[in-house]
Coordinates of N, CA and C in Angstrom, one line a residue:
M1 N -77.8 -117.8 11.9 CA -77.6 -118.8 10.2 C -76.5 -118.6 10.2
P2 N -75.9 -120.1 9.4 CA -74.4 -119.7 9.6 C -73.7 -119.0 8.2
I3 N -72.5 -118.3 7.9 CA -72.5 -117.1 7.0 C -71.3 -117.8 6.4
R4 N -71.2 -117.9 5.0 CA -70.3 -118.1 4.3 C -69.5 -116.8 3.4
F5 N -68.4 -117.0 3.3 CA -68.1 -115.9 1.5 C -67.7 -116.7 0.8
L6 N -67.3 -115.9 0.2 CA -68.1 -115.9 -1.9 C -66.6 -114.8 -2.3
L7 N -66.1 -115.0 -2.9 CA -64.1 -113.6 -3.6 C -65.2 -114.2 -4.5
A8 N -65.6 -112.9 -5.7 CA -65.3 -113.6 -7.0 C -63.9 -112.5 -7.7
V9 N -63.5 -113.0 -8.9 CA -61.9 -112.8 -8.9 C -62.9 -112.2 -10.7
L10 N -62.6 -110.2 -10.8 CA -63.0 -110.0 -12.4 C -62.0 -110.0 -13.1
V11 N -61.5 -110.3 -14.3 CA -60.8 -109.9 -15.1 C -61.4 -109.1 -16.0
C12 N -61.6 -108.3 -16.5 CA -62.2 -107.4 -17.1 C -62.0 -106.3 -18.5
E13 N -62.0 -105.6 -20.3 CA -61.6 -105.1 -20.7 C -61.0 -103.9 -20.3
G14 N -62.0 -102.7 -19.9 CA -61.0 -101.4 -19.5 C -61.9 -101.0 -18.6
A15 N -61.1 -99.9 -18.7 CA -62.4 -98.5 -17.0 C -63.6 -98.8 -16.5
S16 N -64.3 -98.4 -17.9 CA -65.9 -98.4 -17.3 C -66.8 -99.5 -17.3
D17 N -65.7 -100.6 -17.5 CA -66.4 -102.2 -17.3 C -65.9 -101.7 -15.7
E18 N -64.6 -101.4 -15.1 CA -64.4 -101.5 -14.3 C -65.5 -101.7 -13.4
W19 N -65.5 -100.0 -13.5 CA -66.9 -98.7 -13.1 C -67.8 -100.0 -12.2
F20 N -68.2 -100.5 -14.2 CA -70.2 -101.1 -13.3 C -69.7 -102.8 -13.4
L21 N -68.5 -103.6 -13.6 CA -69.3 -104.6 -13.5 C -69.2 -105.6 -12.3
P22 N -68.4 -104.6 -11.4 CA -68.1 -105.3 -9.6 C -69.4 -105.3 -9.3
V23 N -70.3 -104.2 -9.2 CA -70.9 -103.8 -9.0 C -72.4 -104.9 -9.2
L24 N -72.6 -104.7 -10.0 CA -73.4 -105.2 -11.0 C -73.6 -106.2 -11.0
L25 N -72.7 -107.3 -10.9 CA -72.1 -108.9 -11.0 C -72.5 -109.3 -9.0
R26 N -71.7 -108.2 -8.4 CA -71.8 -108.6 -7.2 C -73.0 -108.9 -6.5
R27 N -73.7 -108.1 -6.9 CA -75.4 -107.9 -7.0 C -76.5 -109.2 -7.2
A28 N -75.9 -109.6 -8.7 CA -76.4 -110.1 -9.3 C -75.9 -112.0 -8.3
I29 N -74.6 -112.1 -8.0 CA -74.2 -113.0 -7.3 C -74.7 -113.7 -6.0
Q30 N -75.1 -112.4 -5.6 CA -76.0 -112.0 -4.4 C -77.1 -112.8 -4.5
R31 N -77.7 -112.0 -5.4 CA -79.6 -113.0 -5.8 C -78.9 -114.4 -5.7
L32 N -78.7 -115.0 -6.4 CA -78.2 -115.8 -6.1 C -78.4 -116.6 -5.8
C33 N -77.7 -116.6 -4.4 CA -77.2 -117.4 -3.3 C -78.1 -116.6 -2.2
D34 N -78.7 -116.4 -2.3 CA -80.2 -115.5 -1.7 C -81.5 -116.8 -1.4
G35 N -81.7 -117.4 0.0 CA -82.6 -118.3 -0.4 C -82.3 -119.9 0.3
G36 N -80.7 -119.6 0.3 CA -80.2 -121.1 0.6 C -80.3 -121.3 2.0
R37 N -79.8 -122.2 2.5 CA -79.5 -123.2 3.7 C -78.7 -122.4 4.5
V38 N -77.7 -121.5 3.8 CA -76.4 -120.2 4.8 C -75.9 -119.0 4.0
E39 N -76.3 -118.1 4.6 CA -76.1 -116.1 4.4 C -74.9 -116.7 3.3
V40 N -74.7 -115.5 2.8 CA -74.0 -116.2 1.9 C -73.2 -114.2 2.3
Q41 N -71.9 -113.8 1.8 CA -71.5 -112.3 1.5 C -70.5 -112.6 -0.2
V42 N -71.8 -111.8 -0.7 CA -70.4 -112.1 -2.4 C -69.5 -111.1 -2.6
E43 N -68.0 -110.5 -2.4 CA -66.7 -109.2 -3.2 C -67.1 -110.0 -4.1
V44 N -66.3 -108.7 -4.9 CA -66.2 -109.3 -6.2 C -64.6 -108.4 -6.3
E45 N -64.0 -108.7 -7.0 CA -62.7 -108.6 -6.9 C -61.2 -108.2 -8.6
V46 N -61.5 -106.7 -8.9 CA -61.1 -107.2 -10.2 C -59.5 -107.8 -9.9
A47 N -59.0 -108.5 -11.4 CA -57.6 -108.6 -11.2 C -56.8 -108.0 -12.0
A48 N -55.7 -107.2 -12.1 CA -54.9 -106.8 -12.3 C -54.1 -107.1 -13.0
A49 N -55.1 -107.5 -15.1 CA -54.1 -108.6 -15.7 C -55.1 -108.5 -17.1
D50 N -53.8 -107.9 -18.2 CA -54.1 -107.9 -20.0 C -55.9 -109.5 -19.5
H51 N -56.9 -108.7 -20.4 CA -57.3 -110.0 -20.2 C -57.1 -110.6 -21.8
Q52 N -56.4 -109.9 -22.6 CA -56.1 -110.5 -23.9 C -55.2 -111.5 -23.6
R53 N -54.4 -112.1 -22.2 CA -53.4 -112.6 -22.6 C -53.2 -113.6 -21.2
P54 N -53.8 -115.1 -21.6 CA -53.9 -116.1 -20.5 C -52.7 -116.1 -19.5
D55 N -51.8 -115.7 -19.9 CA -50.5 -115.8 -19.3 C -49.9 -115.3 -17.8
T56 N -50.9 -113.0 -17.9 CA -50.6 -112.8 -17.6 C -52.6 -112.7 -16.5
I57 N -53.5 -113.6 -16.9 CA -54.3 -113.9 -16.0 C -53.7 -115.0 -14.3
I58 N -53.2 -115.8 -15.0 CA -53.1 -116.9 -14.3 C -51.6 -116.0 -13.7
D59 N -51.3 -115.1 -13.6 CA -49.8 -114.9 -12.6 C -50.8 -114.5 -11.6
A60 N -52.0 -113.5 -12.0 CA -52.2 -112.9 -11.1 C -53.7 -113.5 -10.2
L61 N -53.9 -114.8 -11.1 CA -54.8 -115.1 -10.0 C -53.8 -116.3 -8.7
D62 N -52.2 -116.7 -8.6 CA -51.7 -117.4 -8.1 C -51.1 -116.4 -7.0
E63 N -51.0 -115.0 -7.3 CA -51.1 -113.9 -6.4 C -51.8 -113.7 -5.0
L64 N -53.1 -113.9 -5.8 CA -54.0 -114.4 -4.9 C -53.7 -115.5 -3.2
P65 N -54.3 -115.0 -2.2 CA -54.0 -116.2 -1.4 C -55.3 -116.9 -1.0
R66 N -56.4 -116.4 -1.9 CA -57.8 -117.5 -1.9 C -58.9 -116.6 -2.5
F67 N -59.7 -117.5 -3.6 CA -61.1 -116.8 -4.0 C -62.0 -118.1 -4.4
D68 N -62.8 -118.0 -5.1 CA -63.8 -118.8 -5.2 C -64.1 -119.3 -7.1
V69 N -64.0 -118.3 -7.7 CA -64.7 -118.4 -8.1 C -64.4 -117.6 -9.4
V70 N -63.6 -117.8 -11.3 CA -63.5 -116.7 -12.1 C -64.2 -115.9 -13.0
L71 N -64.5 -114.3 -13.0 CA -65.1 -114.1 -14.1 C -64.4 -113.2 -15.1
Y72 N -64.8 -114.3 -16.3 CA -64.0 -113.2 -17.4 C -64.8 -112.4 -17.8
H73 N -64.2 -111.4 -19.1 CA -65.6 -110.5 -19.7 C -64.5 -110.3 -20.7
H74 N -65.2 -110.3 -22.2 CA -64.9 -109.7 -23.0 C -66.1 -109.7 -23.6
D75 N -65.7 -108.4 -24.8 CA -67.2 -107.6 -25.3 C -66.6 -108.9 -26.6
G76 N -68.3 -109.6 -27.0 CA -68.9 -110.4 -28.3 C -68.8 -110.1 -29.3
A77 N -68.2 -108.6 -29.2 CA -67.8 -108.2 -31.4 C -66.1 -108.4 -31.3
P78 N -65.9 -108.1 -32.5 CA -66.9 -109.3 -33.4 C -66.4 -111.0 -32.6
A79 N -68.1 -111.3 -33.4 CA -68.3 -112.7 -32.6 C -67.0 -113.7 -32.4
A80 N -67.0 -114.2 -33.7 CA -65.6 -115.3 -33.9 C -64.5 -115.2 -33.7
S81 N -63.9 -113.7 -33.1 CA -62.8 -113.7 -32.4 C -63.0 -114.1 -31.2
A82 N -64.1 -113.2 -30.8 CA -64.5 -112.9 -29.2 C -64.5 -114.8 -29.0
Q83 N -65.1 -114.9 -29.2 CA -66.0 -116.6 -28.7 C -64.5 -117.3 -28.9
A84 N -63.9 -117.4 -29.6 CA -62.5 -118.3 -29.6 C -61.5 -117.3 -28.2
K85 N -61.6 -115.9 -28.6 CA -60.2 -115.8 -27.1 C -61.0 -116.6 -25.9
V86 N -62.3 -116.1 -25.5 CA -63.2 -116.3 -24.4 C -63.0 -118.2 -24.4
E87 N -62.6 -118.9 -25.2 CA -62.1 -120.1 -24.8 C -60.6 -120.3 -25.0
E88 N -60.3 -119.9 -25.2 CA -58.4 -119.9 -25.5 C -58.6 -119.3 -23.9
V89 N -58.8 -118.4 -23.8 CA -58.5 -117.8 -21.8 C -58.8 -119.5 -20.4
R90 N -60.1 -120.0 -21.0 CA -61.3 -120.2 -20.3 C -59.8 -122.6 -20.1
R91 N -60.2 -122.5 -21.4 CA -58.9 -123.6 -21.5 C -57.7 -123.4 -20.8
D92 N -56.6 -122.5 -21.1 CA -55.7 -122.5 -19.8 C -55.9 -121.9 -19.1
V93 N -56.5 -121.2 -18.4 CA -56.9 -120.8 -17.2 C -57.7 -122.5 -16.0
T94 N -58.5 -123.0 -16.6 CA -58.3 -124.1 -16.5 C -57.8 -125.5 -16.0
A95 N -56.9 -124.9 -16.8 CA -56.3 -125.9 -17.1 C -55.2 -126.1 -16.0
V96 N -54.8 -125.2 -15.3 CA -53.7 -124.9 -14.4 C -54.5 -123.9 -12.9
R97 N -55.9 -123.9 -12.9 CA -56.9 -123.3 -11.4 C -57.7 -124.2 -11.5
R98 N -58.1 -124.8 -10.5 CA -59.3 -125.9 -10.0 C -60.6 -124.8 -10.1
E99 N -60.9 -123.3 -9.6 CA -61.7 -122.7 -9.3 C -63.1 -122.7 -11.2
P100 N -64.0 -122.3 -10.4 CA -65.0 -122.8 -11.8 C -64.9 -121.0 -12.5
F101 N -64.3 -122.0 -13.9 CA -64.3 -119.8 -14.5 C -66.0 -119.6 -15.4
V102 N -66.4 -118.8 -15.5 CA -67.8 -118.5 -16.1 C -67.8 -117.2 -16.5
A103 N -67.8 -117.3 -17.8 CA -67.2 -116.1 -19.0 C -68.6 -115.0 -18.5
V104 N -68.1 -113.8 -19.1 CA -69.6 -112.3 -18.7 C -68.8 -112.1 -20.1
V105 N -70.3 -112.1 -21.6 CA -69.6 -111.9 -22.9 C -70.6 -111.2 -23.2
P106 N -71.3 -109.8 -23.4 CA -71.9 -109.2 -24.0 C -72.3 -109.0 -25.4
V107 N -72.9 -108.9 -26.2 CA -73.0 -108.8 -27.9 C -72.0 -108.8 -28.2
R108 N -72.3 -106.9 -28.4 CA -71.0 -106.2 -28.7 C -70.5 -105.1 -27.6
E109 N -71.2 -105.0 -26.7 CA -69.9 -104.3 -25.7 C -71.2 -104.1 -24.3
T110 N -70.3 -104.1 -23.1 CA -71.4 -103.9 -21.6 C -72.0 -102.7 -21.9
E111 N -71.7 -101.4 -22.5 CA -72.5 -100.3 -22.0 C -74.2 -100.5 -22.3
A112 N -74.2 -101.8 -23.8 CA -75.6 -102.5 -23.3 C -76.3 -102.3 -22.2
W113 N -76.0 -103.5 -21.5 CA -76.2 -104.1 -19.9 C -76.6 -102.7 -19.9
L114 N -76.3 -101.7 -19.5 CA -76.9 -99.9 -19.1 C -78.1 -99.4 -19.3
L115 N -78.2 -100.0 -20.7 CA -79.7 -99.9 -21.7 C -81.0 -100.3 -20.8
A116 N -81.1 -101.2 -20.7 CA -81.9 -102.1 -20.3 C -82.7 -101.9 -19.2
D117 N -82.7 -100.9 -18.5 CA -83.4 -100.8 -17.4 C -83.8 -99.3 -17.9
V118 N -84.3 -98.6 -18.2 CA -84.7 -97.7 -18.9 C -85.2 -96.4 -18.0
A119 N -86.2 -96.7 -16.5 CA -85.8 -95.5 -15.1 C -84.0 -95.3 -14.9
T120 N -83.3 -96.5 -13.9 CA -83.1 -96.5 -13.1 C -81.8 -95.3 -14.0
L121 N -82.0 -96.0 -15.9 CA -80.7 -95.2 -16.6 C -81.1 -93.3 -16.6
A122 N -82.3 -93.3 -16.6 CA -82.9 -91.5 -16.9 C -83.0 -91.2 -15.7
R123 N -82.8 -92.0 -14.5 CA -82.4 -91.0 -12.9 C -81.0 -90.5 -12.9
A124 N -80.1 -91.7 -13.7 CA -78.6 -91.9 -13.4 C -78.0 -90.4 -14.2
V125 N -78.4 -90.5 -15.2 CA -78.1 -89.7 -16.1 C -79.2 -88.4 -16.1
G126 N -79.9 -88.3 -15.6 CA -81.0 -86.1 -15.8 C -82.0 -86.4 -16.8
V127 N -82.6 -87.2 -16.9 CA -83.1 -86.4 -18.7 C -84.3 -87.8 -18.2
P128 N -85.5 -87.2 -19.4 CA -86.8 -87.8 -19.0 C -86.2 -89.6 -19.1
S129 N -87.6 -90.1 -18.9 CA -87.6 -92.2 -19.5 C -87.6 -92.0 -21.5
A130 N -88.7 -90.5 -21.6 CA -88.2 -90.7 -22.9 C -87.6 -90.6 -23.7
V131 N -87.1 -90.0 -23.8 CA -85.1 -88.9 -23.7 C -84.4 -90.7 -23.9
V132 N -84.6 -91.5 -23.2 CA -83.4 -92.9 -23.1 C -83.9 -93.7 -24.3
I133 N -85.7 -93.8 -24.4 CA -86.0 -95.0 -24.8 C -85.7 -94.4 -26.1
E134 N -85.2 -93.0 -26.7 CA -85.6 -92.5 -28.1 C -84.0 -93.0 -28.8
A135 N -82.7 -93.0 -27.9 CA -81.6 -92.7 -27.9 C -81.8 -94.8 -27.9
T136 N -82.6 -95.5 -27.5 CA -81.7 -96.6 -27.0 C -83.1 -97.9 -27.8
A137 N -83.6 -98.4 -26.6 CA -84.7 -99.5 -26.7 C -85.7 -99.2 -26.1
A138 N -86.8 -99.2 -26.0 CA -88.2 -99.9 -25.2 C -87.7 -100.7 -24.3
R139 N -87.5 -101.6 -24.9 CA -87.8 -103.3 -24.4 C -85.9 -103.7 -23.5
A140 N -85.8 -104.1 -23.0 CA -84.7 -104.6 -22.4 C -84.4 -105.4 -23.4
K141 N -85.3 -106.3 -23.9 CA -84.3 -107.8 -24.6 C -83.7 -107.2 -25.6
D142 N -84.8 -106.1 -26.0 CA -83.5 -105.5 -27.4 C -82.4 -104.4 -27.5
V143 N -82.2 -104.1 -26.3 CA -81.1 -103.8 -26.1 C -79.9 -103.6 -26.9
E144 N -79.5 -104.9 -27.0 CA -77.7 -105.5 -27.6 C -78.2 -105.4 -28.6
G145 N -79.8 -105.7 -29.6 CA -79.8 -104.5 -30.9 C -79.4 -102.6 -31.6
V146 N -78.7 -102.3 -30.3 CA -78.8 -100.4 -30.3 C -77.1 -101.0 -30.9
A147 N -76.6 -99.9 -32.5 CA -75.9 -100.3 -33.6 C -74.6 -100.2 -32.4
D148 N -74.3 -98.9 -31.4 CA -73.8 -98.8 -30.8 C -73.8 -97.8 -29.0
P149 N -73.4 -98.6 -28.0 CA -74.6 -98.5 -26.9 C -73.4 -97.7 -26.1
K150 N -72.2 -97.7 -26.2 CA -71.3 -96.4 -26.2 C -71.7 -94.8 -26.7
K151 N -71.9 -95.3 -27.8 CA -72.5 -93.5 -28.5 C -73.9 -93.0 -28.0
A152 N -74.5 -93.8 -27.4 CA -76.2 -94.0 -27.0 C -75.4 -93.2 -25.7
L153 N -75.3 -93.9 -24.6 CA -74.8 -92.9 -23.5 C -74.8 -92.1 -23.5
N154 N -73.3 -91.8 -24.4 CA -72.5 -90.6 -25.0 C -73.8 -89.2 -25.0
S155 N -75.0 -90.2 -25.8 CA -75.2 -88.4 -26.4 C -76.6 -87.9 -25.3
L156 N -76.8 -88.9 -24.5 CA -77.7 -89.0 -23.1 C -76.8 -87.9 -22.4
A157 N -75.8 -88.3 -22.0 CA -74.9 -87.7 -20.6 C -75.1 -86.3 -21.8
A158 N -74.9 -85.9 -23.3 CA -74.5 -84.6 -24.1 C -76.0 -83.5 -23.6
T159 N -77.1 -84.8 -23.8 CA -78.6 -84.1 -23.4 C -78.4 -83.6 -22.0
A160 N -78.5 -84.7 -21.0 CA -78.2 -83.9 -19.6 C -77.8 -83.2 -19.7
A161 N -76.3 -82.7 -20.3 CA -75.8 -81.7 -19.8 C -76.0 -80.5 -20.5
G162 N -75.7 -80.6 -21.8 CA -76.9 -79.6 -23.2 C -75.9 -78.7 -23.9
R163 N -75.2 -80.0 -23.1 CA -74.1 -79.3 -25.1 C -73.5 -80.5 -25.0
R164 N -74.0 -81.1 -26.7 CA -74.1 -82.1 -27.1 C -72.7 -82.4 -27.7
R165 N -71.2 -81.3 -27.9 CA -70.8 -81.8 -28.5 C -69.5 -82.0 -27.1
S166 N -69.6 -82.0 -26.1 CA -68.7 -82.4 -24.7 C -69.4 -83.4 -24.6
G167 N -70.0 -84.4 -25.4 CA -70.9 -85.6 -24.6 C -70.0 -86.0 -24.3
S168 N -68.9 -86.2 -25.7 CA -68.5 -87.9 -25.2 C -67.2 -88.2 -23.9
R169 N -66.4 -86.4 -23.6 CA -65.9 -86.7 -23.5 C -66.2 -86.6 -21.7
L170 N -67.4 -85.1 -21.1 CA -67.8 -86.0 -20.4 C -68.8 -87.2 -20.2
Q171 N -68.7 -88.3 -20.6 CA -69.2 -89.9 -20.7 C -68.1 -90.6 -19.8
A172 N -66.6 -90.2 -20.6 CA -66.0 -90.5 -20.3 C -65.1 -90.6 -18.7
E173 N -66.1 -89.1 -18.6 CA -64.6 -88.7 -17.0 C -66.2 -88.8 -15.6
R174 N -67.5 -90.2 -16.1 CA -68.4 -89.9 -15.0 C -68.8 -91.6 -15.0
P175 N -67.1 -91.9 -14.3 CA -67.7 -92.8 -13.7 C -68.9 -93.4 -12.3
D176 N -68.6 -92.5 -11.6 CA -70.4 -92.7 -10.8 C -71.4 -92.5 -11.6
L177 N -71.7 -92.3 -13.1 CA -73.2 -92.8 -14.1 C -72.8 -94.2 -13.7
Y178 N -72.2 -94.9 -13.9 CA -71.4 -96.1 -14.7 C -72.2 -97.3 -13.2
A179 N -71.2 -96.3 -12.2 CA -71.5 -97.8 -10.9 C -72.5 -97.3 -10.5
A180 N -74.0 -96.0 -10.4 CA -74.8 -95.6 -9.6 C -75.9 -96.9 -10.7
V181 N -75.6 -97.0 -12.3 CA -76.6 -97.2 -12.8 C -76.9 -98.5 -12.4
A182 N -74.7 -99.7 -11.8 CA -74.8 -101.2 -11.9 C -75.4 -101.6 -10.1
A183 N -75.5 -100.3 -9.8 CA -76.2 -100.1 -7.6 C -77.9 -101.0 -7.9
D184 N -78.1 -99.3 -9.2 CA -79.9 -99.7 -9.0 C -80.4 -100.9 -9.8
L185 N -80.0 -101.4 -10.9 CA -80.1 -101.5 -12.5 C -81.1 -102.9 -12.2
D186 N -82.1 -102.7 -12.0 CA -83.3 -104.1 -12.3 C -83.1 -105.2 -12.7
L187 N -82.2 -106.6 -11.8 CA -81.6 -107.3 -11.7 C -82.9 -107.7 -13.2
D188 N -83.9 -108.3 -13.2 CA -85.4 -109.0 -13.2 C -85.1 -108.2 -14.7
R189 N -85.3 -107.0 -15.2 CA -84.9 -106.3 -16.1 C -83.5 -106.6 -17.4
L190 N -82.6 -106.5 -16.8 CA -81.1 -106.9 -16.8 C -81.1 -108.7 -17.4
R191 N -82.3 -109.4 -17.0 CA -81.8 -111.0 -17.5 C -82.9 -111.5 -18.8
Q192 N -83.9 -110.0 -19.0 CA -84.5 -110.5 -20.4 C -83.6 -110.6 -21.3
V193 N -82.0 -109.2 -21.2 CA -81.3 -109.3 -22.0 C -80.4 -110.7 -22.1
P194 N -80.3 -111.3 -23.5 CA -79.9 -112.2 -23.5 C -78.9 -113.2 -22.9
S195 N -77.6 -112.2 -23.7 CA -75.7 -112.6 -22.6 C -76.3 -112.5 -21.1
F196 N -76.8 -111.3 -21.0 CA -77.0 -111.9 -19.1 C -77.6 -112.6 -18.8
E197 N -78.8 -112.9 -19.3 CA -79.4 -114.6 -18.9 C -78.5 -116.0 -19.3
R198 N -77.8 -115.9 -20.4 CA -77.2 -116.8 -20.5 C -75.4 -116.5 -19.0
W199 N -75.0 -115.6 -18.8 CA -74.1 -115.4 -17.1 C -74.7 -115.5 -16.3
W200 N -76.2 -115.6 -16.1 CA -76.7 -115.7 -15.3 C -76.7 -117.6 -14.9
D201 N -77.6 -118.1 -15.9 CA -77.4 -119.3 -15.9 C -75.9 -120.7 -15.9
E202 N -74.7 -119.7 -16.5 CA -73.4 -120.3 -16.4 C -73.4 -120.3 -15.4
M203 N -73.1 -118.8 -13.8 CA -73.1 -118.8 -13.2 C -74.2 -119.3 -11.6
A204 N -75.3 -119.5 -11.9 CA -75.6 -120.4 -11.1 C -75.4 -121.3 -11.1
Q205 N -75.4 -121.9 -11.9 CA -74.7 -123.7 -12.4 C -72.9 -124.1 -11.2
A206 N -72.4 -123.2 -11.3 CA -71.2 -122.8 -10.9 C -71.6 -122.9 -9.5
L207 N -72.8 -121.9 -9.2 CA -72.3 -121.8 -7.6 C -73.4 -122.9 -7.2
E208 N -73.9 -123.4 -7.2 CA -74.8 -125.2 -7.6 C -73.3 -126.0 -7.2
K209 N -72.7 -126.5 -8.3 CA -71.8 -127.5 -8.0 C -70.7 -126.8 -7.1
M210 N -70.6 -125.5 -6.4 CA -69.7 -125.2 -5.1 C -70.4 -125.2 -3.8
G211 N -72.1 -125.6 -3.9 CA -72.7 -125.5 -2.8 C -73.2 -124.4 -2.3
Y212 N -73.3 -123.2 -3.3 CA -73.6 -122.2 -2.5 C -75.2 -121.5 -3.0
Q213 N -75.4 -122.8 -3.3 CA -77.5 -123.0 -3.1 C -77.9 -123.4 -3.3
K214 N -78.9 -123.6 -2.4 CA -79.5 -125.2 -2.0 C -80.1 -126.1 -2.8

């Protein structure tokens, strides 16, 4: 079977997003490409750019020899300013680049997506599933209703460590936790989260236009 390569360039907000999103989005794009007439190998590379400044994003993209699609992450709160920034960056980047531009916009923050798969998160943190449900939400589609997803993760980390006061520091120093969840998170459960399903649909449309889907 012929092999095609797809390189996605990811622009994201902060360190925890860099720990989580490249692994997760590579898996998701790979799933979207599977079953086509050619085998697709997907890679996701993080761009060194300020996600708030379109000029730095364009400069970073111009330095790359080649890539196929831009993934732009911006947390969705507050909604009005977040949407305005996404559209500003989309407009400026697509004015000078031909590659598809796909927005990655959780309703509040990326950490909500880590909460979608209770079993995977419980294994990664080292607590029973019931503890995760108590701190978050039982149903994947409800996780973006959690008021402070990062605080929920910190609480779980503190519970696992047996020292709640150091939970926030412990969480911030654990890129391995984010990477572990990203590697094993059930994509079907995550698709029950509305913001991820919107990304999934937009990504599928971009892949179809590029000829990566059957």
